[in-house]
Structures are given as C-alpha cells and as structure tokens.
Tab-separated table of N, CA and C in Angstrom:
chain	number	residue	atom	x	y	z
A	247	MET	N	47.205	65.637	-13.926
A	247	MET	CA	46.101	64.824	-13.478
A	247	MET	C	46.553	63.321	-13.555
A	248	ILE	N	46.642	62.651	-12.454
A	248	ILE	CA	47.014	61.244	-12.411
A	248	ILE	C	45.747	60.421	-12.258
A	249	CYS	N	45.568	59.446	-13.115
A	249	CYS	CA	44.309	58.718	-13.086
A	249	CYS	C	44.516	57.188	-13.028
A	250	LEU	N	45.697	56.711	-12.582
A	250	LEU	CA	45.910	55.270	-12.386
A	250	LEU	C	45.712	54.471	-13.639
A	251	LEU	N	46.097	54.989	-14.802
A	251	LEU	CA	45.893	54.264	-16.056
A	251	LEU	C	46.820	53.048	-16.084
A	252	PHE	N	47.852	53.020	-15.287
A	252	PHE	CA	48.863	51.988	-15.359
A	252	PHE	C	48.638	50.826	-14.402
A	253	PHE	N	47.615	50.882	-13.547
A	253	PHE	CA	47.334	49.778	-12.640
A	253	PHE	C	46.422	48.724	-13.284
A	254	LEU	N	46.736	47.445	-13.102
A	254	LEU	CA	45.892	46.419	-13.626
A	254	LEU	C	44.767	46.039	-12.631
A	255	TRP	N	45.043	46.156	-11.337
A	255	TRP	CA	44.099	45.768	-10.339
A	255	TRP	C	43.623	46.998	-9.598
A	256	PHE	N	42.375	46.992	-9.168
A	256	PHE	CA	41.786	48.141	-8.511
A	256	PHE	C	40.779	47.637	-7.529
A	257	LEU	N	40.633	48.345	-6.426
A	257	LEU	CA	39.699	47.942	-5.382
A	257	LEU	C	38.381	48.661	-5.560
A	258	PHE	N	37.333	47.930	-5.965
A	258	PHE	CA	35.976	48.435	-6.094
A	258	PHE	C	35.231	48.031	-4.853
A	259	LEU	N	34.924	48.974	-4.031
A	259	LEU	CA	34.234	48.731	-2.792
A	259	LEU	C	34.875	47.506	-2.103
A	260	PRO	N	34.144	46.410	-1.781
A	260	PRO	CA	34.832	45.362	-1.031
A	260	PRO	C	35.454	44.258	-1.889
A	261	LYS	N	35.498	44.401	-3.200
A	261	LYS	CA	35.954	43.329	-4.102
A	261	LYS	C	37.183	43.759	-4.898
A	262	SER	N	37.975	42.739	-5.306
A	262	SER	CA	39.118	43.002	-6.220
A	262	SER	C	38.630	42.860	-7.639
A	263	LYS	N	39.011	43.831	-8.432
A	263	LYS	CA	38.633	43.844	-9.839
A	263	LYS	C	39.842	44.039	-10.710
A	264	GLN	N	39.799	43.510	-11.912
A	264	GLN	CA	40.767	43.793	-12.925
A	264	GLN	C	40.213	44.925	-13.775
A	265	VAL	N	40.965	45.996	-13.900
A	265	VAL	CA	40.484	47.131	-14.682
A	265	VAL	C	40.599	46.860	-16.177
A	266	VAL	N	39.484	47.007	-16.884
A	266	VAL	CA	39.472	46.741	-18.342
A	266	VAL	C	39.294	48.028	-19.125
A	267	GLU	N	38.828	49.111	-18.455
A	267	GLU	CA	38.615	50.386	-19.229
A	267	GLU	C	38.707	51.518	-18.230
A	268	VAL	N	39.345	52.597	-18.652
A	268	VAL	CA	39.433	53.831	-17.866
A	268	VAL	C	39.163	55.008	-18.782
A	269	SER	N	38.313	55.928	-18.369
A	269	SER	CA	38.105	57.143	-19.095
A	269	SER	C	38.075	58.315	-18.125
A	270	THR	N	38.422	59.492	-18.592
A	270	THR	CA	38.427	60.689	-17.739
A	270	THR	C	37.516	61.749	-18.310
A	271	SER	N	36.979	62.567	-17.411
A	271	SER	CA	36.170	63.702	-17.828
A	271	SER	C	36.892	64.969	-17.443
A	272	LYS	N	36.597	66.038	-18.090
A	272	LYS	CA	37.181	67.365	-17.760
A	272	LYS	C	36.600	67.866	-16.489
A	273	THR	N	37.308	68.812	-15.896
A	273	THR	CA	36.777	69.450	-14.664
A	273	THR	C	35.503	70.211	-15.007
A	274	GLY	N	34.571	70.139	-14.119
A	274	GLY	CA	33.308	70.832	-14.314
A	274	GLY	C	33.306	72.170	-13.653
A	275	LYS	N	32.185	72.851	-13.678
A	275	LYS	CA	32.015	74.185	-13.102
A	275	LYS	C	32.230	74.137	-11.571
A	276	HIS	N	31.864	72.996	-10.925
A	276	HIS	CA	31.889	72.933	-9.480
A	276	HIS	C	32.782	71.806	-8.925
A	277	GLY	N	33.720	71.317	-9.664
A	277	GLY	CA	34.449	70.235	-9.019
A	277	GLY	C	35.655	69.736	-9.796
A	278	HIS	N	36.079	68.544	-9.419
A	278	HIS	CA	37.255	67.902	-9.945
A	278	HIS	C	36.955	67.145	-11.224
A	279	ALA	N	38.012	66.803	-11.938
A	279	ALA	CA	37.878	65.908	-13.060
A	279	ALA	C	37.607	64.519	-12.473
A	280	LYS	N	36.918	63.685	-13.175
A	280	LYS	CA	36.521	62.342	-12.698
A	280	LYS	C	37.178	61.268	-13.582
A	281	CYS	N	37.473	60.113	-12.929
A	281	CYS	CA	37.943	58.959	-13.644
A	281	CYS	C	36.861	57.883	-13.537
A	282	HIS	N	36.513	57.338	-14.678
A	282	HIS	CA	35.473	56.318	-14.744
A	282	HIS	C	36.195	54.981	-14.998
A	283	PHE	N	36.096	54.078	-14.011
A	283	PHE	CA	36.766	52.771	-14.094
A	283	PHE	C	35.714	51.687	-14.379
A	284	VAL	N	36.016	50.779	-15.294
A	284	VAL	CA	35.213	49.580	-15.532
A	284	VAL	C	36.093	48.395	-15.173
A	285	GLY	N	35.611	47.540	-14.298
A	285	GLY	CA	36.410	46.397	-13.861
A	285	GLY	C	35.595	45.124	-13.877
A	286	ILE	N	36.333	44.013	-13.865
A	286	ILE	CA	35.715	42.688	-13.793
A	286	ILE	C	36.240	41.994	-12.565
A	287	ASP	N	35.358	41.464	-11.734
A	287	ASP	CA	35.694	40.757	-10.518
A	287	ASP	C	36.643	39.606	-10.878
A	288	ILE	N	37.774	39.515	-10.208
A	288	ILE	CA	38.763	38.507	-10.566
A	288	ILE	C	38.346	37.071	-10.145
A	289	PHE	N	37.334	36.974	-9.302
A	289	PHE	CA	36.866	35.638	-8.889
A	289	PHE	C	35.556	35.233	-9.544
A	290	SER	N	34.606	36.156	-9.721
A	290	SER	CA	33.308	35.774	-10.264
A	290	SER	C	33.086	36.212	-11.675
A	291	GLY	N	33.896	37.107	-12.188
A	291	GLY	CA	33.764	37.576	-13.576
A	291	GLY	C	32.666	38.636	-13.749
A	292	LYS	N	32.062	39.108	-12.689
A	292	LYS	CA	30.996	40.143	-12.787
A	292	LYS	C	31.614	41.517	-13.074
A	293	LYS	N	30.918	42.305	-13.851
A	293	LYS	CA	31.351	43.629	-14.241
A	293	LYS	C	30.893	44.669	-13.221
A	294	LEU	N	31.755	45.632	-12.892
A	294	LEU	CA	31.393	46.706	-11.993
A	294	LEU	C	32.043	48.002	-12.448
A	295	GLU	N	31.340	49.093	-12.268
A	295	GLU	CA	31.820	50.408	-12.652
A	295	GLU	C	31.935	51.324	-11.423
A	296	ASP	N	32.896	52.228	-11.466
A	296	ASP	CA	33.038	53.195	-10.364
A	296	ASP	C	33.550	54.487	-10.911
A	297	ILE	N	33.150	55.595	-10.338
A	297	ILE	CA	33.608	56.946	-10.715
A	297	ILE	C	34.304	57.522	-9.524
A	298	VAL	N	35.559	57.980	-9.735
A	298	VAL	CA	36.365	58.482	-8.660
A	298	VAL	C	36.967	59.845	-9.050
A	299	PRO	N	36.949	60.858	-8.152
A	299	PRO	CA	37.652	62.098	-8.491
A	299	PRO	C	39.133	61.838	-8.799
A	300	SER	N	39.640	62.439	-9.816
A	300	SER	CA	41.043	62.164	-10.249
A	300	SER	C	42.074	62.605	-9.235
A	301	SER	N	41.724	63.494	-8.306
A	301	SER	CA	42.628	63.983	-7.328
A	301	SER	C	42.700	63.058	-6.092
A	302	HIS	N	41.845	62.047	-5.994
A	302	HIS	CA	41.820	61.193	-4.829
A	302	HIS	C	42.688	59.964	-5.040
A	303	ASN	N	43.144	59.394	-3.943
A	303	ASN	CA	43.920	58.115	-4.009
A	303	ASN	C	42.968	56.939	-4.098
A	304	CYS	N	43.448	55.897	-4.728
A	304	CYS	CA	42.656	54.669	-4.858
A	304	CYS	C	43.429	53.522	-4.218
A	305	ASP	N	42.720	52.569	-3.604
A	305	ASP	CA	43.339	51.396	-3.047
A	305	ASP	C	43.551	50.362	-4.121
A	306	VAL	N	44.691	49.678	-4.066
A	306	VAL	CA	45.004	48.635	-4.997
A	306	VAL	C	45.259	47.338	-4.195
A	307	PRO	N	44.533	46.246	-4.435
A	307	PRO	CA	44.758	45.020	-3.675
A	307	PRO	C	46.067	44.344	-4.061
A	308	HIS	N	46.568	43.538	-3.145
A	308	HIS	CA	47.730	42.693	-3.423
A	308	HIS	C	47.228	41.354	-3.913
A	309	VAL	N	47.494	41.019	-5.165
A	309	VAL	CA	47.017	39.783	-5.793
A	309	VAL	C	48.178	38.847	-6.009
A	310	ASN	N	48.056	37.635	-5.478
A	310	ASN	CA	49.102	36.600	-5.626
A	310	ASN	C	48.643	35.495	-6.524
A	311	ARG	N	49.585	34.933	-7.288
A	311	ARG	CA	49.329	33.737	-8.103
A	311	ARG	C	50.346	32.719	-7.636
A	312	THR	N	49.871	31.532	-7.245
A	312	THR	CA	50.744	30.469	-6.761
A	312	THR	C	50.398	29.165	-7.475
A	313	ASP	N	51.446	28.391	-7.849
A	313	ASP	CA	51.258	27.105	-8.485
A	313	ASP	C	51.372	25.994	-7.429
A	314	TYR	N	50.437	25.057	-7.524
A	314	TYR	CA	50.447	23.853	-6.634
A	314	TYR	C	50.222	22.620	-7.519
A	315	GLN	N	50.854	21.483	-7.093
A	315	GLN	CA	50.599	20.250	-7.808
A	315	GLN	C	49.311	19.648	-7.234
A	316	LEU	N	48.464	19.135	-8.143
A	316	LEU	CA	47.210	18.507	-7.728
A	316	LEU	C	47.502	17.079	-7.286
A	317	ILE	N	47.048	16.758	-6.075
A	317	ILE	CA	47.236	15.420	-5.534
A	317	ILE	C	45.981	14.592	-5.631
A	318	ASP	N	44.855	15.180	-5.245
A	318	ASP	CA	43.604	14.417	-5.181
A	318	ASP	C	42.426	15.372	-5.317
A	319	ILE	N	41.299	14.775	-5.780
A	319	ILE	CA	40.020	15.464	-5.825
A	319	ILE	C	39.057	14.655	-4.999
A	320	SER	N	38.468	15.301	-3.942
A	320	SER	CA	37.513	14.571	-3.089
A	320	SER	C	36.120	14.586	-3.717
A	321	GLU	N	35.262	13.719	-3.185
A	321	GLU	CA	33.897	13.618	-3.714
A	321	GLU	C	33.063	14.854	-3.399
A	322	ASP	N	33.424	15.591	-2.321
A	322	ASP	CA	32.669	16.790	-1.956
A	322	ASP	C	33.138	18.056	-2.689
A	323	GLY	N	34.024	17.908	-3.650
A	323	GLY	CA	34.434	19.063	-4.488
A	323	GLY	C	35.641	19.811	-4.037
A	324	PHE	N	36.379	19.285	-3.006
A	324	PHE	CA	37.597	19.923	-2.566
A	324	PHE	C	38.792	19.244	-3.216
A	325	VAL	N	39.847	20.009	-3.364
A	325	VAL	CA	41.079	19.490	-3.962
A	325	VAL	C	42.168	19.442	-2.883
A	326	SER	N	43.074	18.486	-3.084
A	326	SER	CA	44.226	18.382	-2.219
A	326	SER	C	45.432	18.765	-3.060
A	327	LEU	N	46.174	19.763	-2.593
A	327	LEU	CA	47.280	20.346	-3.349
A	327	LEU	C	48.579	20.169	-2.603
A	328	LEU	N	49.678	20.039	-3.307
A	328	LEU	CA	51.036	19.913	-2.732
A	328	LEU	C	51.705	21.260	-2.809
A	329	THR	N	52.129	21.824	-1.650
A	329	THR	CA	52.817	23.100	-1.616
A	329	THR	C	54.285	22.908	-1.903
A	330	GLU	N	55.032	24.009	-2.046
A	330	GLU	CA	56.442	23.969	-2.341
A	330	GLU	C	57.247	23.318	-1.250
A	331	ASN	N	56.795	23.460	0.025
A	331	ASN	CA	57.551	22.910	1.148
A	331	ASN	C	57.139	21.518	1.489
A	332	GLY	N	56.263	20.865	0.672
A	332	GLY	CA	55.884	19.455	0.901
A	332	GLY	C	54.644	19.275	1.701
A	333	ASN	N	54.030	20.304	2.182
A	333	ASN	CA	52.759	20.169	2.947
A	333	ASN	C	51.580	20.124	1.980
A	334	THR	N	50.453	19.705	2.518
A	334	THR	CA	49.234	19.685	1.664
A	334	THR	C	48.332	20.835	1.988
A	335	LYS	N	47.630	21.278	0.992
A	335	LYS	CA	46.606	22.366	1.139
A	335	LYS	C	45.286	21.743	0.709
A	336	ASP	N	44.357	21.679	1.662
A	336	ASP	CA	43.103	20.965	1.450
A	336	ASP	C	41.859	21.856	1.566
A	337	ASP	N	41.948	23.143	1.534
A	337	ASP	CA	40.847	24.041	1.784
A	337	ASP	C	40.293	24.714	0.529
A	338	LEU	N	40.653	24.278	-0.649
A	338	LEU	CA	40.123	24.906	-1.865
A	338	LEU	C	39.144	23.983	-2.568
A	339	ARG	N	38.089	24.621	-3.075
A	339	ARG	CA	37.097	23.905	-3.882
A	339	ARG	C	37.483	23.893	-5.337
A	340	LEU	N	36.941	22.956	-6.087
A	340	LEU	CA	37.121	23.003	-7.535
A	340	LEU	C	36.531	24.276	-8.094
A	341	PRO	N	37.062	24.765	-9.231
A	341	PRO	CA	36.540	26.028	-9.771
A	341	PRO	C	35.115	25.871	-10.332
A	342	THR	N	34.404	26.994	-10.423
A	342	THR	CA	33.045	26.970	-10.935
A	342	THR	C	32.995	27.086	-12.477
A	343	ASP	N	34.116	27.553	-13.063
A	343	ASP	CA	34.192	27.630	-14.532
A	343	ASP	C	34.103	26.214	-15.125
A	344	GLU	N	33.055	25.937	-15.916
A	344	GLU	CA	32.818	24.588	-16.418
A	344	GLU	C	33.937	24.038	-17.258
A	345	ASN	N	34.526	24.896	-18.069
A	345	ASN	CA	35.641	24.483	-18.964
A	345	ASN	C	36.840	24.043	-18.149
A	346	LEU	N	37.261	24.909	-17.199
A	346	LEU	CA	38.412	24.571	-16.348
A	346	LEU	C	38.095	23.370	-15.464
A	347	LEU	N	36.921	23.272	-14.920
A	347	LEU	CA	36.488	22.147	-14.103
A	347	LEU	C	36.619	20.827	-14.858
A	348	SER	N	36.124	20.787	-16.115
A	348	SER	CA	36.201	19.545	-16.907
A	348	SER	C	37.632	19.197	-17.245
A	349	GLN	N	38.473	20.226	-17.511
A	349	GLN	CA	39.911	19.949	-17.816
A	349	GLN	C	40.601	19.329	-16.621
A	350	ILE	N	40.291	19.852	-15.423
A	350	ILE	CA	40.929	19.313	-14.202
A	350	ILE	C	40.435	17.904	-13.970
A	351	LYS	N	39.135	17.653	-14.014
A	351	LYS	CA	38.618	16.302	-13.736
A	351	LYS	C	39.082	15.301	-14.779
A	352	ASP	N	39.059	15.655	-16.048
A	352	ASP	CA	39.479	14.761	-17.135
A	352	ASP	C	40.959	14.451	-17.011
A	353	GLY	N	41.766	15.452	-16.828
A	353	GLY	CA	43.223	15.258	-16.681
A	353	GLY	C	43.560	14.367	-15.491
A	354	PHE	N	42.882	14.604	-14.378
A	354	PHE	CA	43.132	13.797	-13.186
A	354	PHE	C	42.716	12.335	-13.384
A	355	ALA	N	41.568	12.142	-14.068
A	355	ALA	CA	41.032	10.793	-14.337
A	355	ALA	C	42.021	10.025	-15.280
A	356	GLU	N	42.661	10.775	-16.189
A	356	GLU	CA	43.609	10.150	-17.108
A	356	GLU	C	44.952	9.903	-16.474
A	357	GLY	N	45.128	10.279	-15.252
A	357	GLY	CA	46.391	10.030	-14.537
A	357	GLY	C	47.523	10.996	-14.844
A	358	LYS	N	47.187	12.195	-15.345
A	358	LYS	CA	48.245	13.145	-15.671
A	358	LYS	C	48.676	13.907	-14.401
A	359	ASP	N	49.951	14.377	-14.434
A	359	ASP	CA	50.436	15.258	-13.372
A	359	ASP	C	49.943	16.646	-13.722
A	360	LEU	N	49.155	17.248	-12.867
A	360	LEU	CA	48.560	18.528	-13.116
A	360	LEU	C	49.080	19.581	-12.077
A	361	VAL	N	49.298	20.780	-12.560
A	361	VAL	CA	49.665	21.888	-11.683
A	361	VAL	C	48.555	22.941	-11.855
A	362	VAL	N	47.972	23.353	-10.772
A	362	VAL	CA	46.917	24.352	-10.837
A	362	VAL	C	47.465	25.675	-10.297
A	363	THR	N	47.023	26.791	-10.910
A	363	THR	CA	47.407	28.119	-10.454
A	363	THR	C	46.246	28.670	-9.622
A	364	VAL	N	46.606	29.102	-8.430
A	364	VAL	CA	45.635	29.648	-7.470
A	364	VAL	C	45.872	31.154	-7.351
A	365	MET	N	44.807	31.932	-7.568
A	365	MET	CA	44.864	33.365	-7.413
A	365	MET	C	44.273	33.726	-6.032
A	366	SER	N	44.922	34.590	-5.283
A	366	SER	CA	44.408	34.971	-3.991
A	366	SER	C	44.495	36.505	-3.811
A	367	ALA	N	43.449	37.031	-3.216
A	367	ALA	CA	43.366	38.481	-2.927
A	367	ALA	C	42.325	38.711	-1.871
A	368	MET	N	42.596	39.560	-0.907
A	368	MET	CA	41.627	40.008	0.094
A	368	MET	C	40.936	38.842	0.803
A	369	GLY	N	41.722	37.808	1.147
A	369	GLY	CA	41.180	36.672	1.883
A	369	GLY	C	40.447	35.662	1.071
A	370	GLU	N	40.378	35.800	-0.264
A	370	GLU	CA	39.716	34.815	-1.129
A	370	GLU	C	40.748	34.155	-1.967
A	371	GLU	N	40.494	32.857	-2.271
A	371	GLU	CA	41.373	32.081	-3.121
A	371	GLU	C	40.548	31.290	-4.109
A	372	GLN	N	41.062	31.108	-5.325
A	372	GLN	CA	40.345	30.334	-6.342
A	372	GLN	C	41.320	29.779	-7.352
A	373	ILE	N	41.049	28.568	-7.808
A	373	ILE	CA	41.861	27.997	-8.875
A	373	ILE	C	41.472	28.726	-10.162
A	374	CYS	N	42.488	29.253	-10.908
A	374	CYS	CA	42.218	30.028	-12.075
A	374	CYS	C	42.854	29.494	-13.368
A	375	ALA	N	43.779	28.530	-13.242
A	375	ALA	CA	44.402	27.978	-14.434
A	375	ALA	C	44.959	26.612	-14.158
A	376	LEU	N	45.273	25.898	-15.262
A	376	LEU	CA	45.772	24.544	-15.160
A	376	LEU	C	46.903	24.318	-16.130
A	377	LYS	N	47.928	23.606	-15.654
A	377	LYS	CA	49.075	23.165	-16.503
A	377	LYS	C	49.192	21.669	-16.449
A	378	ASP	N	49.372	21.074	-17.584
A	378	ASP	CA	49.621	19.612	-17.668
A	378	ASP	C	51.111	19.430	-17.750
A	379	ILE	N	51.714	18.791	-16.747
A	379	ILE	CA	53.171	18.561	-16.750
A	379	ILE	C	53.513	17.138	-17.180
A	380	GLY	N	52.524	16.451	-17.756
A	380	GLY	CA	52.799	15.104	-18.329
A	380	GLY	C	52.158	13.980	-17.533
A	381	PRO	N	52.391	12.735	-18.013
A	381	PRO	CA	51.773	11.573	-17.335
A	381	PRO	C	52.506	11.295	-16.011
A	382	LYS	N	51.780	10.718	-15.087
A	382	LYS	CA	52.416	10.309	-13.799
A	382	LYS	C	53.386	9.175	-14.022
A	383	ASN	N	54.532	9.298	-13.357
A	383	ASN	CA	55.535	8.235	-13.498
A	383	ASN	C	55.344	7.135	-12.493
C-alpha cells in the first residue's frame, strides 16, 4: 500500500498545501484502505484535511522558490524586485504576515540590501522569506 508519505507538497482540491500529517486506515468490509492527509495552505496558512483511497494517485504541485533583490517599495504596497537577468519584477505585493512585513519595511528604511524569497505554485506567488545581505554600498 503506497500512501505518499514521502511527499512534502500535496494538491488539496484547487490549492497547494504542505502536508503536515498523514495517517492510514485498514481496509474495510466494502472498500479500500484510506489515507488521511492534513495540510496547511502554503500561501494563507489555513488548515485543510482530505481523505483519499490509498490505491488512487494524487496530484503534486510544482513549487518554486526564487530569490530576488529588493529595489523599491511603492506606496500602494507593491515591491520592485531585481531578477537574475537584470530585469525588474513589479507585480508582487508585500506579504500579509505582519512580522515579515515589518522586517522588510524596517530593513528597507534602514538602507539595507535585502533579498526576498518568493514561493510560487499554481499561478500564485508570494514573498515568504527575507535575507539581509548587508548595508547598501
């Protein structure tokens, strides 16, 4: 019985989730063994549960993490990021996580060189981490 215990990411209905718990049940009188997945939305942090027959295949989303250098923060909450090839990326909003948001704003106000990590999956992107690479020269 294969139950995807080794996958970190799992597709729960239309959202990407990080699997935090998996349990299996024995086969019943009338059916297959079941896998019970508990996941956390990688963008909103909401918890979701799903039960899948252990004999069925499950979809796994392709999740990317990319680092960009922070160039500017606009008044309307968008960030300007520098890509590896020297172009700018201007379509991302500041994160909703208050702790990460304050770290980004404070570091930028202090004139530090900041690198943000952007996680993307299923057409969604969000800033998920911050690295301080030192003061601006």
